[in-house]
């Protein structure tokens, strides 16, 4: 029995030795391989991670390029590389070389995202504590500044709504009062004696005369360069009558703009109309009738409480169509179109006709055709450019200066563009804010 056991043990030993001598296990593949990249899109200077195998843990032995532009390797191990994305655009083909040996695998592409413009928001004048006081910067006081408009001398005309005053603000932040003392009324005459009743917005002609949409007086007023206040159109009684300026009627006009020929255009809020006042004193309806939404010829088009108006250099009229949550355009050949907003409440950026607004209120058109909007109930300032809508400043209701994507406004009501600077009437914060592009 013992002999049989010894023979069996010997046989197993011989068999095991034979198997060991014939071991054909393949040698481990030491060639580098790229498996994935995370994230797959971003901007230059972003840090991304390349996953794979057989990289060198010595950073200098790994070479990474994006379209032949070499990236900086920050961290390295056998299975991952952390690299800084070099400058580039479009699609960047990533290549990895480890100790002069190109990595295999499906070479991934990195999608460059164009860097977004950064806007900075600051306070030019006013305080969170309202009042009626002239002065420098935050020493000055407003009470619900409703409108801002650029004058030919580079100053900003501020319609200080609840103070029933018109103020002048320099780019350096000095505030003075042009007319109004805080008292409501409808009195023409010298600017230091005239009275307004809830002035909403204004515009300034090339000579420096100021025109005011005097909402609750249902009139358009003029402040001449010699300091006299007069009524351009409107009887002081609400209505919708066209005709001679002294007989014409408005129903809460809340914005006004002027063309090169001296024609005034009015956003006639409760009448849902855009009106025109000629230099010889005739008032007519450009477009609109009852509340509604309709594009087409000016005679058929409908608006819903148009609240903002601005002309471009060619004479086209742009309208903040508040309760339709759209931006409309009235062309010089008499057609009304929608250029932005799909009509429902929201804050979506993107393609202009798919974007959303929430009570777009005031707007201004830049010389290059870009349009800036005070998006009232979104507490944001929006931009329409090249068929797209973007948010350049504002998040939620409140007060915060800083980068546009963190800044806060409280019901911004109007904007005015001066070169690369945007001035904002920040109604709820009693401030005039300034937006600049970095």
Short mmCIF file of C-alpha atoms in Angstrom, two decimals:
data_model
loop_
_atom_site.label_atom_id
_atom_site.label_comp_id
_atom_site.label_asym_id
_atom_site.label_seq_id
_atom_site.Cartn_x
_atom_site.Cartn_y
_atom_site.Cartn_z
CA UNK A 1 0.00 0.00 0.00
CA UNK A 2 2.84 2.35 0.90
CA UNK A 3 4.54 1.55 -2.43
CA UNK A 4 1.36 2.43 -4.34
CA UNK A 5 1.15 5.78 -2.49
CA UNK A 6 4.80 6.58 -3.27
CA UNK A 7 4.29 5.80 -6.94
CA UNK A 8 1.20 8.05 -7.09
CA UNK A 9 3.06 10.92 -5.41
CA UNK A 10 5.96 10.53 -7.83
CA UNK A 11 3.61 10.65 -10.81
CA UNK A 12 2.00 13.89 -9.61
CA UNK A 13 5.40 15.45 -9.07
CA UNK A 14 6.51 14.54 -12.61
CA UNK A 15 3.24 15.86 -14.06
CA UNK A 16 3.50 19.16 -12.16
CA UNK A 17 7.09 19.61 -13.26
CA UNK A 18 6.10 19.01 -16.87
CA UNK A 19 3.30 21.62 -16.72
CA UNK A 20 5.63 24.15 -15.14
CA UNK A 21 8.21 23.71 -17.82
CA UNK A 22 5.59 24.26 -20.56
CA UNK A 23 3.99 27.51 -19.04
CA UNK A 24 3.05 29.79 -21.95
CA UNK A 25 1.33 32.62 -19.94
CA UNK A 26 1.68 35.81 -22.12
CA UNK A 27 3.93 38.55 -20.84
CA UNK A 28 2.09 41.69 -19.58
CA UNK A 29 1.56 44.40 -22.22
CA UNK A 30 3.57 47.42 -21.11
CA UNK A 31 2.58 49.75 -23.98
CA UNK A 32 0.69 52.93 -22.99
CA UNK A 33 -2.98 53.22 -23.84
CA UNK A 34 -5.51 56.08 -23.54
CA UNK A 35 -9.01 55.03 -22.51
CA UNK A 36 -10.92 58.25 -21.78
CA UNK A 37 -10.72 61.97 -21.09
CA UNK A 38 -12.75 63.82 -18.45
CA UNK A 39 -14.24 66.32 -19.00
CA UNK A 40 -14.37 66.23 -22.76
CA UNK A 41 -14.98 69.95 -23.20
CA UNK A 42 -13.86 73.18 -21.61
CA UNK A 43 -11.63 76.19 -22.07
CA UNK A 44 -7.91 76.81 -22.24
CA UNK A 45 -6.29 76.61 -18.80
CA UNK A 46 -8.88 74.15 -17.54
CA UNK A 47 -7.53 71.00 -15.86
CA UNK A 48 -8.65 67.66 -17.28
CA UNK A 49 -7.87 64.02 -16.47
CA UNK A 50 -6.70 61.45 -19.01
CA UNK A 51 -7.44 57.87 -17.95
CA UNK A 52 -5.53 54.89 -19.31
CA UNK A 53 -2.73 52.48 -18.46
CA UNK A 54 1.00 52.23 -18.54
CA UNK A 55 1.63 55.95 -18.17
CA UNK A 56 4.81 56.94 -16.36
CA UNK A 57 4.52 58.14 -12.77
CA UNK A 58 7.34 60.55 -13.66
CA UNK A 59 5.61 63.64 -15.09
CA UNK A 60 8.42 64.59 -17.46
CA UNK A 61 8.22 61.19 -19.18
CA UNK A 62 4.65 61.86 -20.37
CA UNK A 63 4.08 64.22 -23.28
CA UNK A 64 0.49 65.34 -23.98
CA UNK A 65 -0.55 67.49 -26.95
CA UNK A 66 -3.82 69.05 -28.14
CA UNK A 67 -3.61 69.58 -31.90
CA UNK A 68 0.20 69.52 -31.48
CA UNK A 69 0.10 72.22 -28.75
CA UNK A 70 1.85 70.77 -25.71
CA UNK A 71 -0.03 70.62 -22.41
CA UNK A 72 1.47 70.93 -18.94
CA UNK A 73 1.30 67.66 -16.99
CA UNK A 74 0.49 68.44 -13.35
CA UNK A 75 0.12 64.95 -11.87
CA UNK A 76 1.02 61.52 -13.21
CA UNK A 77 0.45 57.89 -12.24
CA UNK A 78 0.35 54.67 -14.22
CA UNK A 79 -3.40 55.04 -14.85
CA UNK A 80 -4.08 58.80 -14.99
CA UNK A 81 -2.62 62.10 -16.06
CA UNK A 82 -3.86 65.52 -14.94
CA UNK A 83 -3.03 68.16 -17.52
CA UNK A 84 -3.64 71.86 -18.19
CA UNK A 85 -5.49 72.46 -21.47
CA UNK A 86 -3.33 74.61 -23.80
CA UNK A 87 -4.69 77.45 -25.95
CA UNK A 88 -6.81 76.32 -28.87
CA UNK A 89 -10.23 76.33 -30.47
CA UNK A 90 -12.67 73.95 -32.07
CA UNK A 91 -11.81 70.27 -31.69
CA UNK A 92 -8.47 69.41 -30.11
CA UNK A 93 -7.02 65.97 -30.94
CA UNK A 94 -5.26 64.61 -27.86
CA UNK A 95 -2.07 62.58 -28.22
CA UNK A 96 -0.06 61.00 -25.42
CA UNK A 97 3.56 59.83 -25.69
CA UNK A 98 5.15 57.94 -22.79
CA UNK A 99 8.95 57.51 -22.88
CA UNK A 100 8.90 58.18 -26.65
CA UNK A 101 6.23 55.51 -27.17
CA UNK A 102 2.90 56.78 -28.60
CA UNK A 103 -0.16 55.67 -26.65
CA UNK A 104 -2.65 53.47 -28.45
CA UNK A 105 -6.40 53.38 -28.05
CA UNK A 106 -9.10 55.57 -29.55
CA UNK A 107 -7.56 59.01 -29.54
CA UNK A 108 -10.13 61.31 -27.90
CA UNK A 109 -10.99 64.83 -29.06
CA UNK A 110 -11.40 67.74 -26.67
CA UNK A 111 -14.03 70.36 -27.54
CA UNK A 112 -12.93 73.91 -26.84
CA UNK A 113 -15.65 76.19 -25.46
CA UNK A 114 -15.28 79.83 -26.39
CA UNK A 115 -14.59 81.84 -23.23
CA UNK A 116 -17.60 83.83 -22.04
CA UNK A 117 -17.30 87.56 -21.67
CA UNK A 118 -17.17 88.63 -18.05
CA UNK A 119 -19.11 91.72 -17.00
CA UNK A 120 -18.56 93.57 -13.74
CA UNK A 121 -21.31 95.38 -11.85
CA UNK A 122 -20.66 98.37 -9.59
CA UNK A 123 -22.75 101.06 -7.94
CA UNK A 124 -22.36 104.46 -9.59
CA UNK A 125 -24.69 106.49 -7.36
CA UNK A 126 -27.35 106.17 -4.71
CA UNK A 127 -27.87 104.20 -1.53
CA UNK A 128 -30.10 101.39 -0.38
CA UNK A 129 -31.58 104.09 1.87
CA UNK A 130 -33.88 106.14 -0.34
CA UNK A 131 -34.24 109.90 -0.29
CA UNK A 132 -33.87 113.04 -2.38
CA UNK A 133 -30.36 114.38 -2.08
CA UNK A 134 -27.73 115.57 -4.52
CA UNK A 135 -24.10 114.70 -3.98
CA UNK A 136 -21.30 112.35 -4.88
CA UNK A 137 -21.79 108.65 -5.47
CA UNK A 138 -23.31 106.84 -2.52
CA UNK A 139 -23.95 110.15 -0.70
CA UNK A 140 -26.66 110.95 -3.26
CA UNK A 141 -30.18 109.62 -2.80
CA UNK A 142 -32.85 108.43 -5.25
CA UNK A 143 -36.27 106.98 -4.67
CA UNK A 144 -37.16 104.31 -7.22
CA UNK A 145 -35.08 105.53 -10.17
CA UNK A 146 -37.17 104.35 -13.11
CA UNK A 147 -35.25 105.45 -16.20
CA UNK A 148 -31.78 106.25 -17.48
CA UNK A 149 -30.96 108.02 -20.77
CA UNK A 150 -27.73 109.27 -22.29
CA UNK A 151 -27.26 112.97 -23.02
CA UNK A 152 -24.95 114.26 -25.79
CA UNK A 153 -22.43 115.48 -23.21
CA UNK A 154 -22.04 111.96 -21.80
CA UNK A 155 -24.08 112.54 -18.65
CA UNK A 156 -26.94 110.28 -17.65
CA UNK A 157 -30.46 111.65 -17.20
CA UNK A 158 -32.25 109.76 -14.43
CA UNK A 159 -36.03 109.81 -14.05
CA UNK A 160 -36.39 109.62 -10.29
CA UNK A 161 -39.94 108.30 -10.23
CA UNK A 162 -41.17 108.49 -6.67
CA UNK A 163 -39.29 111.75 -6.08
CA UNK A 164 -41.14 113.20 -9.11
CA UNK A 165 -37.81 114.58 -10.23
CA UNK A 166 -35.39 114.51 -13.12
CA UNK A 167 -31.76 114.18 -12.07
CA UNK A 168 -28.43 114.44 -13.87
CA UNK A 169 -25.63 111.98 -13.15
CA UNK A 170 -22.07 112.33 -14.39
CA UNK A 171 -20.00 109.27 -15.36
CA UNK A 172 -17.95 110.03 -12.25
CA UNK A 173 -20.99 109.73 -9.98
CA UNK A 174 -22.01 113.34 -9.24
CA UNK A 175 -25.79 113.79 -8.91
CA UNK A 176 -27.69 117.08 -9.37
CA UNK A 177 -31.41 117.80 -9.72
CA UNK A 178 -32.68 119.28 -12.98
CA UNK A 179 -36.32 119.67 -12.00
CA UNK A 180 -38.72 118.43 -9.34
CA UNK A 181 -38.77 118.74 -5.56
CA UNK A 182 -40.56 115.58 -4.54
CA UNK A 183 -44.06 117.02 -4.95
CA UNK A 184 -46.57 115.68 -7.49
CA UNK A 185 -48.22 118.09 -9.88
CA UNK A 186 -48.56 119.34 -13.43
CA UNK A 187 -46.93 122.74 -13.63
CA UNK A 188 -44.95 124.11 -16.56
CA UNK A 189 -42.41 126.93 -16.27
CA UNK A 190 -38.90 127.32 -14.90
CA UNK A 191 -37.31 123.99 -13.98
CA UNK A 192 -36.95 124.96 -10.33
CA UNK A 193 -40.74 125.50 -10.11
CA UNK A 194 -42.16 122.87 -12.50
CA UNK A 195 -43.94 119.78 -11.23
CA UNK A 196 -44.24 116.24 -12.60
CA UNK A 197 -46.41 113.28 -11.62
CA UNK A 198 -44.61 109.95 -11.66
CA UNK A 199 -42.13 110.60 -14.48
CA UNK A 200 -41.23 107.20 -15.93
CA UNK A 201 -38.56 107.44 -18.61
CA UNK A 202 -36.90 110.08 -20.73
CA UNK A 203 -34.82 110.65 -23.85
CA UNK A 204 -32.50 113.45 -24.92
CA UNK A 205 -32.25 115.02 -28.37
CA UNK A 206 -28.99 115.98 -30.08
CA UNK A 207 -29.23 119.54 -28.72
CA UNK A 208 -29.59 118.32 -25.16
CA UNK A 209 -33.31 118.93 -24.66
CA UNK A 210 -34.92 116.32 -22.40
CA UNK A 211 -38.30 114.70 -23.12
CA UNK A 212 -40.11 112.96 -20.29
CA UNK A 213 -42.90 110.38 -20.31
CA UNK A 214 -44.89 111.90 -17.43
CA UNK A 215 -46.97 108.85 -16.67
CA UNK A 216 -49.68 109.99 -14.31
CA UNK A 217 -50.08 113.34 -16.04
CA UNK A 218 -50.71 111.35 -19.26
CA UNK A 219 -48.41 113.77 -21.04
CA UNK A 220 -45.03 114.17 -22.72
CA UNK A 221 -43.03 116.97 -21.17
CA UNK A 222 -39.96 118.85 -22.40
CA UNK A 223 -37.11 120.34 -20.39
CA UNK A 224 -35.26 122.71 -22.70
CA UNK A 225 -31.58 123.50 -22.46
CA UNK A 226 -32.48 126.94 -21.08
CA UNK A 227 -34.23 125.35 -18.12
CA UNK A 228 -37.89 125.73 -19.08
CA UNK A 229 -40.41 122.90 -18.69
CA UNK A 230 -43.33 122.65 -21.12
CA UNK A 231 -45.95 120.11 -22.20
CA UNK A 232 -45.30 118.74 -25.69
CA UNK A 233 -48.44 116.62 -25.99
CA UNK A 234 -51.29 115.35 -23.85
CA UNK A 235 -54.15 117.08 -22.10
CA UNK A 236 -53.54 115.63 -18.66
CA UNK A 237 -56.63 113.44 -19.03
CA UNK A 238 -56.23 109.80 -19.96
CA UNK A 239 -57.48 108.70 -23.36
CA UNK A 240 -56.36 107.54 -26.80
CA UNK A 241 -57.15 110.44 -29.10
CA UNK A 242 -54.82 111.25 -32.00
CA UNK A 243 -54.54 114.71 -33.56
CA UNK A 244 -53.00 118.05 -32.57
CA UNK A 245 -50.66 117.67 -29.60
CA UNK A 246 -52.73 120.03 -27.45
CA UNK A 247 -55.81 117.80 -27.93
CA UNK A 248 -54.20 114.34 -28.13
CA UNK A 249 -54.46 111.95 -25.23
CA UNK A 250 -52.32 109.19 -23.73
CA UNK A 251 -52.99 106.58 -21.07
CA UNK A 252 -49.93 106.24 -18.88
CA UNK A 253 -47.13 106.86 -21.38
CA UNK A 254 -44.06 105.24 -19.86
CA UNK A 255 -41.22 105.53 -22.37
CA UNK A 256 -40.14 107.87 -25.13
CA UNK A 257 -37.40 108.07 -27.76
CA UNK A 258 -36.53 110.50 -30.53
CA UNK A 259 -35.18 110.14 -34.07
CA UNK A 260 -32.79 112.33 -36.03
CA UNK A 261 -35.66 114.37 -37.50
CA UNK A 262 -37.08 115.21 -34.09
CA UNK A 263 -40.03 112.79 -34.19
CA UNK A 264 -40.90 111.44 -30.75
CA UNK A 265 -42.08 107.85 -30.28
CA UNK A 266 -44.03 106.90 -27.18
CA UNK A 267 -44.78 103.58 -25.49
CA UNK A 268 -48.42 104.26 -24.57
CA UNK A 269 -48.78 101.60 -21.90
CA UNK A 270 -52.48 101.18 -21.09
CA UNK A 271 -53.50 101.99 -24.68
CA UNK A 272 -51.24 99.12 -25.89
CA UNK A 273 -49.96 101.40 -28.65
CA UNK A 274 -46.85 102.96 -30.05
CA UNK A 275 -47.53 106.63 -30.75
CA UNK A 276 -45.68 109.28 -32.76
CA UNK A 277 -45.39 113.03 -32.17
CA UNK A 278 -44.06 115.04 -35.10
CA UNK A 279 -42.01 118.22 -34.66
CA UNK A 280 -45.01 120.25 -35.87
CA UNK A 281 -47.16 118.84 -33.07
CA UNK A 282 -49.29 116.07 -34.59
CA UNK A 283 -49.90 112.85 -32.69
CA UNK A 284 -50.67 109.57 -34.48
CA UNK A 285 -50.71 105.86 -33.72
CA UNK A 286 -47.86 103.91 -35.30
CA UNK A 287 -49.13 100.49 -34.30
CA UNK A 288 -51.32 98.71 -31.77
CA UNK A 289 -54.92 98.87 -30.61
CA UNK A 290 -56.23 96.45 -28.01
CA UNK A 291 -54.15 94.19 -25.81
CA UNK A 292 -52.96 91.08 -27.64
CA UNK A 293 -50.17 89.56 -29.65
CA UNK A 294 -49.91 89.69 -33.40
CA UNK A 295 -47.09 90.32 -35.85
CA UNK A 296 -47.60 91.71 -39.32
CA UNK A 297 -48.43 95.07 -40.78
CA UNK A 298 -48.47 97.96 -38.30
CA UNK A 299 -52.18 98.42 -38.89
CA UNK A 300 -52.92 94.89 -37.63
CA UNK A 301 -50.19 94.23 -35.06
CA UNK A 302 -51.01 93.95 -31.38
CA UNK A 303 -49.04 94.61 -28.19
CA UNK A 304 -49.71 94.00 -24.49
CA UNK A 305 -48.60 96.92 -22.32
CA UNK A 306 -45.54 98.02 -24.28
CA UNK A 307 -43.19 99.38 -21.67
CA UNK A 308 -39.91 100.20 -23.37
CA UNK A 309 -38.95 101.78 -26.66
CA UNK A 310 -35.66 102.46 -28.45
CA UNK A 311 -34.67 103.35 -32.01
CA UNK A 312 -31.67 102.12 -33.95
CA UNK A 313 -29.55 104.22 -36.29
CA UNK A 314 -31.77 103.32 -39.26
CA UNK A 315 -35.01 104.38 -37.58
CA UNK A 316 -36.37 100.94 -36.72
CA UNK A 317 -38.31 100.90 -33.45
CA UNK A 318 -37.67 98.23 -30.83
CA UNK A 319 -40.32 97.59 -28.20
CA UNK A 320 -40.18 95.79 -24.86
CA UNK A 321 -43.60 94.13 -25.10
CA UNK A 322 -43.98 93.54 -21.41
CA UNK A 323 -46.95 91.22 -20.92
CA UNK A 324 -46.18 89.32 -24.12
CA UNK A 325 -42.69 88.69 -22.70
CA UNK A 326 -41.20 89.49 -26.07
CA UNK A 327 -38.99 92.00 -27.83
CA UNK A 328 -40.66 93.35 -30.98
CA UNK A 329 -39.38 95.35 -33.93
CA UNK A 330 -41.27 97.87 -36.05
CA UNK A 331 -39.40 98.32 -39.31
CA UNK A 332 -39.27 101.52 -41.32
CA UNK A 333 -41.45 99.85 -43.98
CA UNK A 334 -44.26 99.24 -41.49
CA UNK A 335 -43.86 95.60 -40.47
CA UNK A 336 -43.95 94.31 -36.91
CA UNK A 337 -41.92 91.20 -36.07
CA UNK A 338 -40.82 89.36 -32.96
CA UNK A 339 -37.05 89.25 -32.58
CA UNK A 340 -36.78 87.55 -29.19
CA UNK A 341 -38.90 85.68 -26.67
CA UNK A 342 -41.29 82.79 -27.21
CA UNK A 343 -44.03 84.39 -25.16
CA UNK A 344 -44.04 82.46 -21.90
CA UNK A 345 -42.48 83.45 -18.60
CA UNK A 346 -38.98 82.20 -17.95
CA UNK A 347 -35.29 83.08 -17.99
CA UNK A 348 -33.87 80.74 -20.64
CA UNK A 349 -30.98 82.03 -22.74
CA UNK A 350 -30.15 80.74 -26.20
CA UNK A 351 -31.71 81.12 -29.61
CA UNK A 352 -33.58 84.44 -29.59
CA UNK A 353 -36.99 83.07 -30.53
CA UNK A 354 -36.71 80.24 -27.99
CA UNK A 355 -35.41 82.44 -25.16
CA UNK A 356 -37.64 83.59 -22.32
CA UNK A 357 -38.21 86.84 -20.45
CA UNK A 358 -40.25 87.82 -17.43
CA UNK A 359 -41.68 91.30 -17.96
CA UNK A 360 -38.99 92.80 -20.22
CA UNK A 361 -39.25 96.45 -19.29
CA UNK A 362 -36.64 98.88 -20.60
CA UNK A 363 -34.21 98.50 -23.47
CA UNK A 364 -31.55 100.28 -25.47
CA UNK A 365 -29.99 99.60 -28.86
CA UNK A 366 -26.22 99.87 -29.32
CA UNK A 367 -24.64 101.32 -32.44
CA UNK A 368 -23.67 97.80 -33.57
CA UNK A 369 -27.30 96.66 -33.34
CA UNK A 370 -27.01 94.70 -30.10
CA UNK A 371 -29.95 95.19 -27.74
CA UNK A 372 -29.71 95.35 -23.95
CA UNK A 373 -32.86 94.67 -21.91
CA UNK A 374 -33.81 95.30 -18.30
CA UNK A 375 -35.64 92.05 -17.55
CA UNK A 376 -37.73 93.34 -14.65
CA UNK A 377 -39.09 90.28 -12.87
CA UNK A 378 -36.06 88.11 -13.61
CA UNK A 379 -33.90 90.77 -11.92
CA UNK A 380 -31.46 90.48 -14.79
CA UNK A 381 -29.87 92.43 -17.60
CA UNK A 382 -30.04 90.52 -20.88
CA UNK A 383 -28.37 90.93 -24.28
CA UNK A 384 -29.63 90.13 -27.77
CA UNK A 385 -26.79 89.77 -30.26
CA UNK A 386 -26.43 87.77 -33.47
CA UNK A 387 -29.71 85.95 -32.93
CA UNK A 388 -28.98 84.81 -29.38
CA UNK A 389 -30.04 85.94 -25.93
CA UNK A 390 -27.56 85.87 -23.05
CA UNK A 391 -27.67 87.05 -19.46
CA UNK A 392 -24.86 89.49 -18.82
CA UNK A 393 -25.66 90.32 -15.20
CA UNK A 394 -28.07 89.38 -12.44
CA UNK A 395 -29.14 86.24 -10.63
CA UNK A 396 -31.97 86.75 -8.16
CA UNK A 397 -33.55 89.69 -6.37
CA UNK A 398 -31.23 91.48 -3.98
CA UNK A 399 -28.15 93.66 -3.97
CA UNK A 400 -24.65 92.51 -4.78
CA UNK A 401 -21.86 94.05 -6.81
CA UNK A 402 -19.19 92.03 -8.56
CA UNK A 403 -19.06 89.69 -11.55
CA UNK A 404 -22.25 89.68 -13.59
CA UNK A 405 -22.93 86.01 -12.96
CA UNK A 406 -23.09 86.66 -9.21
CA UNK A 407 -24.43 90.24 -9.09
CA UNK A 408 -27.95 91.02 -7.91
CA UNK A 409 -30.52 93.64 -8.85
CA UNK A 410 -33.96 94.41 -7.48
CA UNK A 411 -36.38 94.97 -10.37
CA UNK A 412 -34.11 96.69 -12.91
CA UNK A 413 -36.33 98.91 -15.03
CA UNK A 414 -34.16 100.57 -17.65
CA UNK A 415 -30.75 100.54 -19.31
CA UNK A 416 -28.68 103.06 -21.24
CA UNK A 417 -25.65 102.22 -23.37
CA UNK A 418 -22.61 104.49 -23.64
CA UNK A 419 -19.85 102.85 -25.65
CA UNK A 420 -18.77 99.78 -23.67
CA UNK A 421 -20.64 100.84 -20.51
CA UNK A 422 -24.22 99.97 -19.55
CA UNK A 423 -26.06 102.04 -16.94
CA UNK A 424 -28.94 100.39 -15.09
CA UNK A 425 -31.86 101.91 -13.20
CA UNK A 426 -32.03 99.54 -10.23
CA UNK A 427 -35.52 100.49 -9.06
CA UNK A 428 -35.92 98.46 -5.89
CA UNK A 429 -32.43 99.22 -4.61
CA UNK A 430 -32.76 103.01 -5.26
CA UNK A 431 -29.48 102.90 -7.19
CA UNK A 432 -27.96 103.57 -10.57
CA UNK A 433 -25.60 100.69 -11.34
CA UNK A 434 -22.84 100.42 -13.91
CA UNK A 435 -21.88 97.37 -15.98
CA UNK A 436 -18.52 97.17 -17.71
CA UNK A 437 -16.98 94.39 -19.76
CA UNK A 438 -13.69 92.96 -18.53
#
